[in-house]
Every structure is written in C-alpha cells, then in structure tokens.
Tab-separated table of C-alpha atoms in Angstrom:
chain	number	residue	atom	x	y	z
O	1	MET	CA	9.550	-26.484	-24.499
O	2	GLN	CA	9.889	-22.810	-23.679
O	3	THR	CA	11.152	-22.755	-20.178
O	4	GLY	CA	13.610	-24.108	-17.617
O	5	PRO	CA	17.031	-22.764	-16.770
O	6	ALA	CA	18.304	-23.463	-20.314
O	7	SER	CA	15.662	-21.354	-22.035
O	8	ALA	CA	15.972	-18.803	-19.220
O	9	SER	CA	19.438	-17.990	-20.438
O	10	ALA	CA	18.284	-18.161	-24.086
O	11	GLU	CA	15.732	-15.542	-23.128
O	12	ALA	CA	18.407	-13.491	-21.386
O	13	ARG	CA	20.130	-13.354	-24.779
O	14	GLY	CA	16.885	-12.153	-26.371
O	15	GLN	CA	16.277	-15.388	-28.255
O	16	ARG	CA	12.766	-16.225	-27.108
O	17	LEU	CA	10.771	-17.528	-30.070
O	18	PRO	CA	7.454	-15.904	-30.965
O	19	THR	CA	4.606	-18.003	-29.622
O	20	ASN	CA	0.976	-18.580	-30.285
O	21	PRO	CA	-1.078	-16.253	-27.979
O	22	ARG	CA	-3.524	-18.989	-27.000
O	23	LYS	CA	-0.698	-21.395	-26.130
O	24	GLU	CA	0.944	-18.611	-24.133
O	25	LEU	CA	-2.288	-18.073	-22.201
O	26	VAL	CA	-2.686	-21.754	-21.317
O	27	ARG	CA	0.971	-21.857	-20.307
O	28	GLU	CA	0.499	-18.890	-17.959
O	29	GLN	CA	-2.653	-20.456	-16.492
O	30	LEU	CA	-0.784	-23.683	-15.898
O	31	ILE	CA	1.937	-21.789	-14.046
O	32	ASP	CA	-0.616	-19.947	-11.912
O	33	ILE	CA	-2.526	-23.090	-11.007
O	34	ALA	CA	0.651	-25.013	-10.255
O	35	ALA	CA	1.909	-22.157	-8.049
O	36	ARG	CA	-1.339	-22.231	-6.088
O	37	MET	CA	-1.124	-26.011	-5.648
O	38	PHE	CA	2.576	-25.989	-4.734
O	39	ASP	CA	1.691	-23.434	-2.078
O	40	SER	CA	-1.380	-25.159	-0.638
O	41	LYS	CA	-0.367	-28.849	-0.922
O	42	GLY	CA	3.403	-28.476	-0.890
O	43	TYR	CA	5.733	-28.836	-3.878
O	44	THR	CA	6.757	-32.435	-3.179
O	45	GLN	CA	3.123	-33.520	-2.623
O	46	THR	CA	1.946	-32.090	-5.962
O	47	GLY	CA	2.194	-34.188	-9.128
O	48	MET	CA	1.682	-33.367	-12.800
O	49	ALA	CA	-1.532	-35.418	-12.706
O	50	ASP	CA	-2.938	-33.201	-9.910
O	51	ILE	CA	-2.124	-30.097	-11.934
O	52	ALA	CA	-3.759	-31.560	-15.067
O	53	ARG	CA	-6.897	-32.447	-13.104
O	54	GLU	CA	-7.097	-28.969	-11.580
O	55	ILE	CA	-6.834	-27.139	-14.916
O	56	GLY	CA	-9.188	-29.629	-16.591
O	57	LEU	CA	-6.750	-30.812	-19.244
O	58	GLY	CA	-5.524	-34.312	-20.032
O	59	ARG	CA	-2.071	-35.229	-18.721
O	60	SER	CA	-0.666	-35.362	-22.233
O	61	ALA	CA	-1.932	-31.833	-22.923
O	62	VAL	CA	-0.082	-30.613	-19.846
O	63	TYR	CA	3.084	-32.416	-20.967
O	64	HIS	CA	2.801	-30.501	-24.202
O	65	TYR	CA	3.690	-27.375	-22.205
O	66	PHE	CA	5.941	-28.674	-19.469
O	67	SER	CA	7.764	-31.972	-19.236
O	68	SER	CA	7.803	-31.926	-15.414
O	69	LYS	CA	6.743	-29.947	-12.384
O	70	GLU	CA	10.399	-28.945	-11.994
O	71	GLU	CA	10.033	-27.142	-15.307
O	72	ILE	CA	6.946	-25.294	-14.089
O	73	LEU	CA	8.816	-24.177	-11.001
O	74	ALA	CA	11.724	-23.122	-13.217
O	75	ALA	CA	9.317	-20.983	-15.259
O	76	LEU	CA	8.187	-19.341	-12.014
O	77	VAL	CA	11.771	-18.636	-10.936
O	78	GLU	CA	12.453	-17.223	-14.391
O	79	ALA	CA	9.446	-14.885	-14.319
O	80	GLU	CA	9.678	-13.824	-10.680
O	81	ALA	CA	13.420	-13.535	-10.094
O	82	LEU	CA	15.576	-13.875	-13.219
O	83	LYS	CA	13.668	-11.479	-15.508
O	84	PRO	CA	13.344	-8.724	-12.889
O	85	SER	CA	17.063	-8.970	-12.103
O	86	LEU	CA	17.953	-8.615	-15.803
O	87	HIS	CA	15.666	-5.603	-16.100
O	88	LEU	CA	17.386	-3.901	-13.138
O	89	GLN	CA	20.739	-4.585	-14.785
O	90	GLU	CA	19.537	-2.604	-17.823
O	91	ILE	CA	18.598	0.295	-15.554
O	92	ILE	CA	22.015	0.242	-13.832
O	93	ASP	CA	23.737	0.305	-17.227
O	94	ASP	CA	21.758	3.351	-18.415
O	95	GLU	CA	24.253	6.170	-18.007
O	96	THR	CA	21.691	8.896	-18.705
O	97	LEU	CA	19.975	8.236	-15.350
O	98	SER	CA	21.031	9.622	-11.948
O	99	PRO	CA	21.174	7.230	-8.957
O	100	THR	CA	17.877	8.724	-7.711
O	101	GLU	CA	16.210	8.130	-11.072
O	102	LYS	CA	17.537	4.573	-11.220
O	103	LEU	CA	16.157	3.874	-7.776
O	104	ARG	CA	12.804	5.403	-8.705
O	105	ARG	CA	12.546	3.462	-11.948
O	106	GLY	CA	13.609	0.154	-10.365
O	107	LEU	CA	11.066	0.541	-7.587
O	108	ILE	CA	8.141	1.552	-9.777
O	109	ASP	CA	8.807	-1.114	-12.429
O	110	GLY	CA	9.166	-3.786	-9.733
O	111	ILE	CA	5.958	-2.809	-7.958
O	112	VAL	CA	3.961	-2.611	-11.197
O	113	ARG	CA	5.200	-6.027	-12.299
O	114	ARG	CA	4.439	-7.564	-8.924
O	115	LEU	CA	0.959	-6.091	-8.626
O	116	SER	CA	0.098	-7.037	-12.185
O	117	SER	CA	1.000	-10.711	-11.756
O	118	GLY	CA	-2.089	-11.515	-9.674
O	119	SER	CA	-1.373	-13.569	-6.573
O	120	ARG	CA	1.617	-15.197	-8.260
O	121	PHE	CA	4.311	-13.126	-6.569
O	122	LEU	CA	2.806	-13.736	-3.153
O	123	LEU	CA	2.461	-17.478	-3.724
O	124	PHE	CA	5.975	-17.589	-5.076
O	125	SER	CA	7.441	-15.822	-2.058
O	126	ARG	CA	5.833	-18.431	0.172
O	127	LEU	CA	7.174	-21.244	-2.029
O	128	GLU	CA	10.738	-20.044	-1.562
O	129	THR	CA	11.700	-22.658	1.018
O	130	GLN	CA	10.479	-25.453	-1.263
O	131	ILE	CA	12.672	-24.590	-4.245
O	132	PRO	CA	14.993	-27.553	-4.893
O	133	ASP	CA	18.766	-27.039	-4.850
O	134	GLN	CA	19.398	-27.079	-8.594
O	135	LEU	CA	16.940	-24.199	-9.101
O	136	GLY	CA	17.823	-22.585	-5.803
O	137	SER	CA	21.166	-21.313	-7.007
O	138	LEU	CA	19.618	-19.507	-10.009
O	139	TYR	CA	16.975	-18.107	-7.692
O	140	ASN	CA	19.461	-16.938	-5.076
O	141	ARG	CA	21.738	-15.398	-7.689
O	142	SER	CA	18.825	-13.412	-9.142
O	143	ARG	CA	17.681	-12.266	-5.713
O	144	ARG	CA	21.207	-11.245	-4.845
O	145	GLN	CA	21.381	-9.162	-8.049
O	146	ILE	CA	18.132	-7.416	-7.145
O	147	TYR	CA	19.545	-6.606	-3.697
O	148	ASP	CA	22.849	-5.430	-5.226
O	149	PHE	CA	20.920	-3.076	-7.525
O	150	TYR	CA	19.394	-1.246	-4.571
O	151	VAL	CA	22.632	-1.151	-2.563
O	152	ARG	CA	24.433	0.246	-5.608
O	153	CYS	CA	21.810	2.964	-6.299
O	154	ILE	CA	21.942	4.054	-2.654
O	155	ARG	CA	25.760	4.003	-2.496
O	156	ASP	CA	26.033	5.982	-5.740
O	157	GLY	CA	23.384	8.407	-4.469
O	158	ILE	CA	25.342	9.016	-1.270
O	159	ALA	CA	28.568	9.508	-3.245
O	160	ALA	CA	26.766	12.009	-5.507
O	161	GLY	CA	25.517	13.936	-2.450
O	162	ASP	CA	21.876	13.186	-3.360
O	163	PHE	CA	21.305	10.840	-0.420
O	164	ARG	CA	22.341	11.328	3.176
O	165	GLU	CA	24.939	9.127	4.900
O	166	VAL	CA	22.834	6.065	5.640
O	167	GLU	CA	23.937	2.428	5.956
O	168	PRO	CA	23.326	1.300	2.335
O	169	LYS	CA	22.530	-2.335	3.157
O	170	VAL	CA	19.853	-1.612	5.743
O	171	ALA	CA	18.432	1.132	3.525
O	172	ALA	CA	18.320	-1.271	0.556
O	173	PHE	CA	16.386	-3.810	2.606
O	174	ALA	CA	14.010	-1.082	3.807
O	175	VAL	CA	13.282	-0.102	0.209
O	176	ILE	CA	12.932	-3.721	-0.936
O	177	GLY	CA	10.622	-4.381	2.022
O	178	MET	CA	8.219	-1.552	1.165
O	179	ALA	CA	8.122	-2.708	-2.455
O	180	ASN	CA	7.709	-6.424	-1.784
O	181	TRP	CA	5.070	-5.892	0.873
O	182	THR	CA	2.736	-4.339	-1.705
O	183	SER	CA	1.729	-7.810	-2.884
O	184	ARG	CA	0.552	-8.597	0.648
O	185	TRP	CA	-2.053	-5.835	0.734
O	186	TYR	CA	-2.818	-4.764	-2.837
O	187	SER	CA	-6.260	-5.487	-4.174
O	188	PRO	CA	-7.027	-5.110	-7.902
O	189	ASN	CA	-10.432	-3.754	-6.798
O	190	GLY	CA	-8.866	-0.965	-4.749
O	191	PRO	CA	-8.972	2.711	-5.772
O	192	MET	CA	-5.367	2.935	-6.997
O	193	THR	CA	-3.513	1.533	-9.975
O	194	PRO	CA	-0.204	-0.332	-9.547
O	195	GLU	CA	1.508	2.703	-11.152
O	196	GLN	CA	0.033	5.110	-8.591
O	197	ILE	CA	1.071	2.867	-5.718
O	198	GLY	CA	4.545	2.551	-7.243
O	199	GLU	CA	4.893	6.357	-7.406
O	200	ILE	CA	3.837	6.855	-3.785
O	201	ILE	CA	6.195	4.168	-2.486
O	202	ALA	CA	9.084	5.488	-4.606
O	203	ASP	CA	8.473	9.013	-3.265
O	204	ILE	CA	8.559	7.817	0.347
O	205	ALA	CA	11.747	5.815	-0.294
O	206	ILE	CA	13.558	8.616	-2.103
O	207	GLN	CA	12.517	11.319	0.323
O	208	GLY	CA	13.509	8.999	3.163
O	209	LEU	CA	17.044	8.826	1.770
O	210	ARG	CA	17.488	12.362	0.451
O	211	ALA	CA	20.283	14.532	1.799
O	212	PRO	CA	19.425	17.906	3.318
O	213	THR	CA	19.946	20.346	0.450
O	214	ASN	CA	23.212	22.265	0.187
O	215	ASP	CA	21.148	25.431	-0.269
O	216	ILE	CA	20.864	25.678	3.504
O	217	ALA	CA	24.641	25.969	3.859
O	218	SER	CA	24.996	28.649	1.182
O	219	ALA	CA	21.997	30.566	2.565
O	220	ARG	CA	23.735	30.591	5.940
O	221	ALA	CA	26.885	32.030	4.340
O	222	THR	CA	24.862	34.766	2.617
O	223	ILE	CA	23.184	35.725	5.919
O	224	GLN	CA	26.622	35.938	7.528
O	225	SER	CA	27.804	38.237	4.777
O	226	LEU	CA	24.647	40.423	4.949
O	227	ARG	CA	25.281	40.874	8.669
O	228	GLY	CA	28.820	42.114	7.944
O	229	GLN	CA	27.551	44.529	5.297
O	230	ILE	CA	24.987	46.040	7.699
O	231	ASP	CA	27.768	46.524	10.270
O	232	ASP	CA	29.855	48.312	7.611
O	233	LEU	CA	26.891	50.468	6.583
O	234	GLU	CA	26.330	51.483	10.208
O	235	LYS	CA	29.999	52.428	10.641
O	236	MET	CA	29.920	54.549	7.476
O	237	LEU	CA	26.804	56.511	8.328
O	238	PHE	CA	26.705	57.067	12.087
B	1	MET	CA	-3.037	-23.687	31.258
B	2	GLN	CA	-1.568	-20.273	30.403
B	3	THR	CA	-2.667	-19.596	26.903
B	4	GLY	CA	-5.450	-19.642	24.336
B	5	PRO	CA	-7.837	-16.828	23.481
B	6	ALA	CA	-9.332	-16.887	26.997
B	7	SER	CA	-6.036	-16.276	28.796
B	8	ALA	CA	-5.037	-13.888	26.028
B	9	SER	CA	-7.752	-11.554	27.212
B	10	ALA	CA	-6.799	-12.260	30.841
B	11	GLU	CA	-3.335	-11.129	29.900
B	12	ALA	CA	-4.741	-8.071	28.197
B	13	ARG	CA	-6.177	-7.163	31.596
B	14	GLY	CA	-2.716	-7.622	33.133
B	15	GLN	CA	-3.696	-10.762	35.020
B	16	ARG	CA	-0.974	-13.128	33.881
B	17	LEU	CA	0.221	-15.150	36.861
B	18	PRO	CA	3.936	-15.232	37.734
B	19	THR	CA	5.457	-18.428	36.402
B	20	ASN	CA	8.411	-20.624	37.108
B	21	PRO	CA	11.308	-19.502	34.807
B	22	ARG	CA	12.248	-23.058	33.842
B	23	LYS	CA	8.653	-23.876	32.919
B	24	GLU	CA	8.462	-20.679	30.944
B	25	LEU	CA	11.603	-21.655	29.022
B	26	VAL	CA	10.276	-25.108	28.114
B	27	ARG	CA	6.979	-23.535	27.095
B	28	GLU	CA	8.768	-21.100	24.783
B	29	GLN	CA	10.871	-23.923	23.289
B	30	LEU	CA	7.739	-25.934	22.667
B	31	ILE	CA	6.181	-22.999	20.838
B	32	ASP	CA	9.318	-22.516	18.712
B	33	ILE	CA	9.572	-26.181	17.783
B	34	ALA	CA	5.868	-26.423	17.013
B	35	ALA	CA	6.071	-23.286	14.830
B	36	ARG	CA	8.931	-24.838	12.865
B	37	MET	CA	7.015	-28.088	12.403
B	38	PHE	CA	3.729	-26.369	11.479
B	39	ASP	CA	5.713	-24.491	8.838
B	40	SER	CA	7.653	-27.427	7.403
B	41	LYS	CA	5.061	-30.253	7.661
B	42	GLY	CA	1.876	-28.179	7.622
B	43	TYR	CA	-0.372	-27.456	10.601
B	44	THR	CA	-2.915	-30.181	9.864
B	45	GLN	CA	-0.186	-32.805	9.311
B	46	THR	CA	1.505	-32.098	12.671
B	47	GLY	CA	0.305	-33.872	15.820
B	48	MET	CA	1.125	-33.396	19.494
B	49	ALA	CA	3.061	-36.702	19.383
B	50	ASP	CA	5.334	-35.345	16.615
B	51	ILE	CA	6.009	-32.224	18.656
B	52	ALA	CA	6.788	-34.284	21.786
B	53	ARG	CA	9.170	-36.517	19.823
B	54	GLU	CA	10.940	-33.488	18.321
B	55	ILE	CA	11.534	-31.765	21.654
B	56	GLY	CA	12.481	-35.047	23.325
B	57	LEU	CA	9.761	-35.003	25.965
B	58	GLY	CA	7.095	-37.554	26.729
B	59	ARG	CA	3.611	-36.809	25.402
B	60	SER	CA	2.279	-36.313	28.916
B	61	ALA	CA	4.999	-33.734	29.640
B	62	VAL	CA	3.929	-31.793	26.566
B	63	TYR	CA	0.283	-31.961	27.648
B	64	HIS	CA	1.398	-30.397	30.904
B	65	TYR	CA	2.036	-27.201	28.936
B	66	PHE	CA	-0.555	-27.323	26.189
B	67	SER	CA	-3.680	-29.403	25.918
B	68	SER	CA	-3.685	-29.326	22.100
B	69	LYS	CA	-1.816	-28.027	19.086
B	70	GLU	CA	-4.620	-25.467	18.703
B	71	GLU	CA	-3.467	-24.049	22.029
B	72	ILE	CA	0.121	-23.815	20.829
B	73	LEU	CA	-1.008	-21.942	17.745
B	74	ALA	CA	-3.132	-19.688	19.975
B	75	ALA	CA	-0.013	-18.902	22.036
B	76	LEU	CA	1.759	-17.950	18.808
B	77	VAL	CA	-1.100	-15.681	17.728
B	78	GLU	CA	-1.072	-14.118	21.177
B	79	ALA	CA	2.671	-13.426	21.144
B	80	GLU	CA	2.962	-12.354	17.513
B	81	ALA	CA	-0.220	-10.380	16.931
B	82	LEU	CA	-2.314	-9.719	20.050
B	83	LYS	CA	0.472	-8.489	22.375
B	84	PRO	CA	2.046	-6.166	19.777
B	85	SER	CA	-1.370	-4.677	18.990
B	86	LEU	CA	-2.014	-3.980	22.696
B	87	HIS	CA	1.408	-2.370	23.022
B	88	LEU	CA	0.673	-0.039	20.088
B	89	GLN	CA	-2.624	0.865	21.737
B	90	GLU	CA	-0.662	2.059	24.802
B	91	ILE	CA	1.517	4.210	22.570
B	92	ILE	CA	-1.541	5.748	20.853
B	93	ASP	CA	-3.049	6.564	24.254
B	94	ASP	CA	0.099	8.335	25.485
B	95	GLU	CA	-0.820	11.993	25.131
B	96	THR	CA	2.704	13.225	25.838
B	97	LEU	CA	3.934	11.886	22.465
B	98	SER	CA	3.642	13.645	19.091
B	99	PRO	CA	2.447	11.618	16.068
B	100	THR	CA	6.054	11.464	14.840
B	101	GLU	CA	7.241	10.121	18.192
B	102	LYS	CA	4.430	7.568	18.293
B	103	LEU	CA	5.353	6.367	14.829
B	104	ARG	CA	9.031	6.161	15.768
B	105	ARG	CA	8.365	4.282	18.997
B	106	GLY	CA	5.905	1.853	17.383
B	107	LEU	CA	8.346	1.065	14.587
B	108	ILE	CA	11.406	0.589	16.781
B	109	ASP	CA	9.577	-1.509	19.389
B	110	GLY	CA	8.045	-3.686	16.682
B	111	ILE	CA	11.353	-4.262	14.905
B	112	VAL	CA	13.209	-5.043	18.128
B	113	ARG	CA	10.524	-7.520	19.194
B	114	ARG	CA	10.511	-9.180	15.816
B	115	LEU	CA	14.284	-9.477	15.513
B	116	SER	CA	14.612	-10.758	19.063
B	117	SER	CA	12.108	-13.585	18.599
B	118	GLY	CA	14.504	-15.702	16.511
B	119	SER	CA	12.912	-17.164	13.410
B	120	ARG	CA	9.509	-17.253	15.089
B	121	PHE	CA	8.081	-14.168	13.405
B	122	LEU	CA	9.156	-15.378	9.990
B	123	LEU	CA	7.726	-18.854	10.519
B	124	PHE	CA	4.547	-17.345	11.878
B	125	SER	CA	4.072	-15.085	8.889
B	126	ARG	CA	4.305	-18.127	6.626
B	127	LEU	CA	1.831	-20.029	8.803
B	128	GLU	CA	-0.783	-17.321	8.352
B	129	THR	CA	-2.821	-19.186	5.746
B	130	GLN	CA	-3.037	-22.239	8.010
B	131	ILE	CA	-4.605	-20.489	10.992
B	132	PRO	CA	-8.025	-22.061	11.603
B	133	ASP	CA	-11.144	-19.889	11.565
B	134	GLN	CA	-11.740	-19.642	15.313
B	135	LEU	CA	-8.232	-18.212	15.850
B	136	GLY	CA	-8.260	-16.376	12.554
B	137	SER	CA	-10.669	-13.704	13.768
B	138	LEU	CA	-8.465	-12.836	16.779
B	139	TYR	CA	-5.457	-12.782	14.472
B	140	ASN	CA	-7.124	-10.582	11.885
B	141	ARG	CA	-8.455	-8.192	14.519
B	142	SER	CA	-4.950	-7.780	15.982
B	143	ARG	CA	-3.400	-7.256	12.568
B	144	ARG	CA	-6.054	-4.715	11.723
B	145	GLN	CA	-5.270	-2.822	14.945
B	146	ILE	CA	-1.576	-2.755	14.052
B	147	TYR	CA	-2.442	-1.347	10.625
B	148	ASP	CA	-4.849	1.200	12.190
B	149	PHE	CA	-2.060	2.369	14.515
B	150	TYR	CA	0.148	3.323	11.570
B	151	VAL	CA	-2.685	4.922	9.580
B	152	ARG	CA	-3.648	6.953	12.647
B	153	CYS	CA	-0.068	8.158	13.367
B	154	ILE	CA	0.326	9.230	9.739
B	155	ARG	CA	-3.097	10.942	9.592
B	156	ASP	CA	-2.447	12.782	12.859
B	157	GLY	CA	1.030	13.734	11.630
B	158	ILE	CA	-0.422	15.209	8.433
B	159	ALA	CA	-3.071	17.102	10.438
B	160	ALA	CA	-0.332	18.481	12.722
B	161	GLY	CA	1.675	19.649	9.691
B	162	ASP	CA	4.565	17.300	10.557
B	163	PHE	CA	4.012	14.996	7.593
B	164	ARG	CA	3.322	15.939	4.012
B	165	GLU	CA	0.013	15.207	2.262
B	166	VAL	CA	0.475	11.528	1.469
B	167	GLU	CA	-2.179	8.822	1.097
B	168	PRO	CA	-2.159	7.488	4.709
B	169	LYS	CA	-3.117	3.905	3.840
B	170	VAL	CA	-0.406	3.345	1.253
B	171	ALA	CA	2.116	5.106	3.505
B	172	ALA	CA	1.096	2.885	6.448
B	173	PHE	CA	1.654	-0.237	4.353
B	174	ALA	CA	5.030	1.112	3.178
B	175	VAL	CA	6.115	1.604	6.776
B	176	ILE	CA	4.761	-1.791	7.885
B	177	GLY	CA	6.513	-3.400	4.907
B	178	MET	CA	9.949	-1.997	5.801
B	179	ALA	CA	9.499	-3.115	9.394
B	180	ASN	CA	8.147	-6.593	8.678
B	181	TRP	CA	10.745	-7.304	6.014
B	182	THR	CA	13.540	-7.033	8.604
B	183	SER	CA	12.829	-10.581	9.744
B	184	ARG	CA	13.529	-11.780	6.208
B	185	TRP	CA	17.109	-10.524	6.149
B	186	TYR	CA	18.256	-9.959	9.723
B	187	SER	CA	20.988	-12.214	11.038
B	188	PRO	CA	21.831	-12.268	14.769
B	189	ASN	CA	25.481	-12.630	13.675
B	190	GLY	CA	25.375	-9.402	11.665
B	191	PRO	CA	27.153	-6.204	12.741
B	192	MET	CA	24.055	-4.361	13.964
B	193	THR	CA	21.747	-4.802	16.934
B	194	PRO	CA	17.951	-4.923	16.495
B	195	GLU	CA	17.823	-1.459	18.157
B	196	GLN	CA	20.252	0.032	15.623
B	197	ILE	CA	18.312	-1.448	12.718
B	198	GLY	CA	15.083	-0.148	14.247
B	199	GLU	CA	16.513	3.378	14.457
B	200	ILE	CA	17.695	3.381	10.845
B	201	ILE	CA	14.369	2.098	9.524
B	202	ALA	CA	12.400	4.572	11.663
B	203	ASP	CA	14.567	7.446	10.364
B	204	ILE	CA	13.953	6.462	6.748
B	205	ALA	CA	10.205	6.137	7.367
B	206	ILE	CA	9.858	9.440	9.212
B	207	GLN	CA	12.043	11.392	6.828
B	208	GLY	CA	10.106	9.814	3.970
B	209	LEU	CA	6.882	11.270	5.361
B	210	ARG	CA	8.105	14.579	6.753
B	211	ALA	CA	6.616	17.816	5.443
B	212	PRO	CA	8.970	20.430	4.039
B	213	THR	CA	9.671	22.542	7.134
B	214	ASN	CA	7.572	25.633	7.774
B	215	ASP	CA	10.844	27.454	8.453
B	216	ILE	CA	11.259	27.859	4.702
B	217	ALA	CA	7.967	29.751	4.475
B	218	SER	CA	8.748	32.042	7.399
B	219	ALA	CA	12.310	32.628	6.154
B	220	ARG	CA	10.800	33.711	2.833
B	221	ALA	CA	8.522	36.181	4.652
B	222	THR	CA	11.490	37.594	6.576
B	223	ILE	CA	13.483	38.100	3.368
B	224	GLN	CA	10.497	39.906	1.875
B	225	SER	CA	10.329	42.185	4.886
B	226	LEU	CA	14.105	42.825	4.873
B	227	ARG	CA	13.807	43.914	1.254
B	228	GLY	CA	11.092	46.421	2.219
B	229	GLN	CA	13.189	47.771	5.070
B	230	ILE	CA	16.194	48.320	2.787
B	231	ASP	CA	13.937	50.220	0.356
B	232	ASP	CA	12.740	52.407	3.261
B	233	LEU	CA	16.319	52.992	4.449
B	234	GLU	CA	17.334	54.075	0.946
B	235	LYS	CA	14.407	56.506	0.724
B	236	MET	CA	15.310	58.037	4.092
B	237	LEU	CA	18.975	58.588	3.363
B	238	PHE	CA	19.371	59.480	-0.285
C-alpha cells in the first residue's frame, strides 16, 4: 500500500518506491472518483463498494490499491496539503532567492499544481469539513505551514524594504485567496495555460505589496541640491 | 411571504414592506439555521420539520415565515447574490466615481457585508452545488453581474490610464478571490474590524493593478529640457 499518513512521511523522506505507471494511473483515477463521490454523497455515506462500482472494478481490485476509504482520503490529504507544504519548505530554505522571488515561486508553483489536478483541488476544498479527526491534524498542520510560508515571505520582504508596511497576516490571506480561487474559475479549455495564469496572479500580488522605490527619495535630494547650485550660480554671475 | 424570486424583484424595485423587527430577527435566525443544516445534512435530506425542531419552534410557526425550504434557499440566494449584485450596479452607475474608486468601494462593501453575515456566506458558498435549477439561474445571473462589475472597473481603469495593461478577466478573478477568501479565515474575535480588513485588501488589489505613474514620464521630459537649457546657458556665457 502506497499511501496513508505512514507512507506520507516515508515520502517526505524521499523513500517512495518506483511504481508501475498503469497501477499509478488506476490509483489516481480511484482517488479522483472517490473525491467526487465523497463530495456529492458525503464521506460517511460513501463505501468502498460504491467506489468500486463507480470505477467499474471488482471490490477486491480496489482493495489492491487502498485498504479503506480512510486511506483514499489520506492520499488526498497527502497530495493536496502535505506535498505542497513540503515544497514550500524547500523554497523557504533556498538562500539564493529573495523574499519576492520566494513569494513568486510559491504562488506560481501552487497555482500550476492546483490547475493541473483537474477538479480535485476544488472537490477537496469542499470536503474539508468531512475530514475525520485523525487525518485532520495532518491536514491542519500542512495548511498552517502553507500559511506560514506566505506570512514569512511577506515579513522578510518588508524587513528587506522590498514590500511596504502591510499587515503580513491579512496580506498572506489575500495572496492565498487569489491563488486558491483560481480552481473555482479555471477551465482547461480557456485561452491561458496554468503557467500564464500563475504569472499574472503573482505579478498582481507582488506589485500589490511592493514598497515605493527609494529612488524617489534620492531624486528629491538631488533636486534640492540642484536648486542650491542654481542659486549659487546666480550669485556668482549677477 | 417576504421572499422568493418574485419578492426578490419587488425588492429590486425598492418595494420591500417595513417589517416587525422581532419577526425579522426570527426570519434571519431561521435562514441561518437552515443554511447550517443544508450544509451539514444536504439540501435534499433536510425537511421543514427538521428546521423547526432545530430552532425550537412548531412547524406551523416556521410556515408563518416560509412556505417551503425552497423559499428559505431563495432568501439565501437573494441576500448573498442578488442584493450584492444590485448594490454593485449602483456603484457602476455613479458617474462621480473613478474606476479606481468604484473598485475600492465594491471591494470594501462586499468584504464588510460578507464578514458581517456570520458564517452564512461560507455555508452558502459550499451549498452552491445543491441549488436547484429554478433558483440556479437567478444565482448564476447575479454572480455573473458581480464578476462583470470587476471586469468593467478594471477595463475602465486601464482605458483611463490608472491601471496597467493586465488581462482584465484574470485580474477580476484575482480580486474576487482575495475578497471571497476573507470569509474562510476571518474571526469576529480577531484584532481587526471587517472595515479594516476591507481597506487592506482593497489597497493590495488597487496597488497590484496600478499603472506606473505618468509623473515619471513627465519628470523625464523636464530633465531633458533642463539639460538643454544648461547647454544654452553655457553657450551664452562662455
């Protein structure tokens, strides 16, 4: 069995075993179908037998992939919350990137992932309230880490003088909101790729936070000094 | 009976009758409780009897306010989608406001309304998929008008030179996303009022869209001209 909180942490340590591509595909389909059923029928009302019937496999075939619906939900939490939070941690740890670049990269990667996962992210966000307690803590911890990433980028950006003095928590939620909302309106048939949408959203977010450039202040000082020099010139000549 | 699509349009024409404040309060409580039950049990699984039991009123008392659960859902659609869309229409029609001011006012008013409606907006947004067809068209029309408001403000702002050349549709969704997401994280016990949060979000949105000021271009022209004048001065004197 490849999933569940146990394998989630195995994966965090980079220990995921190579898998058969066809098996991987069926596994992903199972997750997608289960997510749709959890959303439409409710998590508690959906059984493994319903999922097997929907995908057109025997129950035993389904059990080959997942031993319970809890495990399917755990795979969803892993893909939609744990993995993204680990990826953002890597970005935070990259010392070659400025806070602005970290924010840009986090936003674009998040949007691309979300818009490439079909309706899964949207279904998952609606399932939120149905996640049972034992999985809920992993889910909440991952979400908290995603939030902390954005607060940290914004705080560091303010400290570096790149961003203006804005309340970092509200700003983080604003940025997360723009990014998460993409899965509510994106259509794979639309004119733009997930990457293009990610770039536009990241630009709006970063420009929305950017500090007025210091150039203005030094230009003002130069004008002041020019004025003094013209006064001096006048005194000398006339 | 005060609600339903029919009275919704009566209200749009400003014909809502004055009501008894206590009745109004019970009516609002009924809507809140029903929204919570539609969300947790599902709309189809919830009956008027369940709602009556939950609020601690007799069934006949509940029928005094609403003749069916469809009517309660219609009241929700009216409050959460139709009314806001009509309010934005008033802002669009106000010719004394610039596109930037329209955008700011629409955003702040929307956020304040949302954050002052308790958990209702959040519940309602999760109920979305359960709205039956006959109400769905009113709901979708209102949502479309809200989206059109933001696209229009951004387009007009670009045309006026206030906003930079950004894809108006993606930008509108970014702005709507930041605003809508507030109901996911706002707590009435937090340190900020809905108005303060609205102002911060509107600032981020507007600064995120703003065109580089024209002042830069005219300052550049002035510098160019100063340079010419100094050349002339030099020729005259030496």
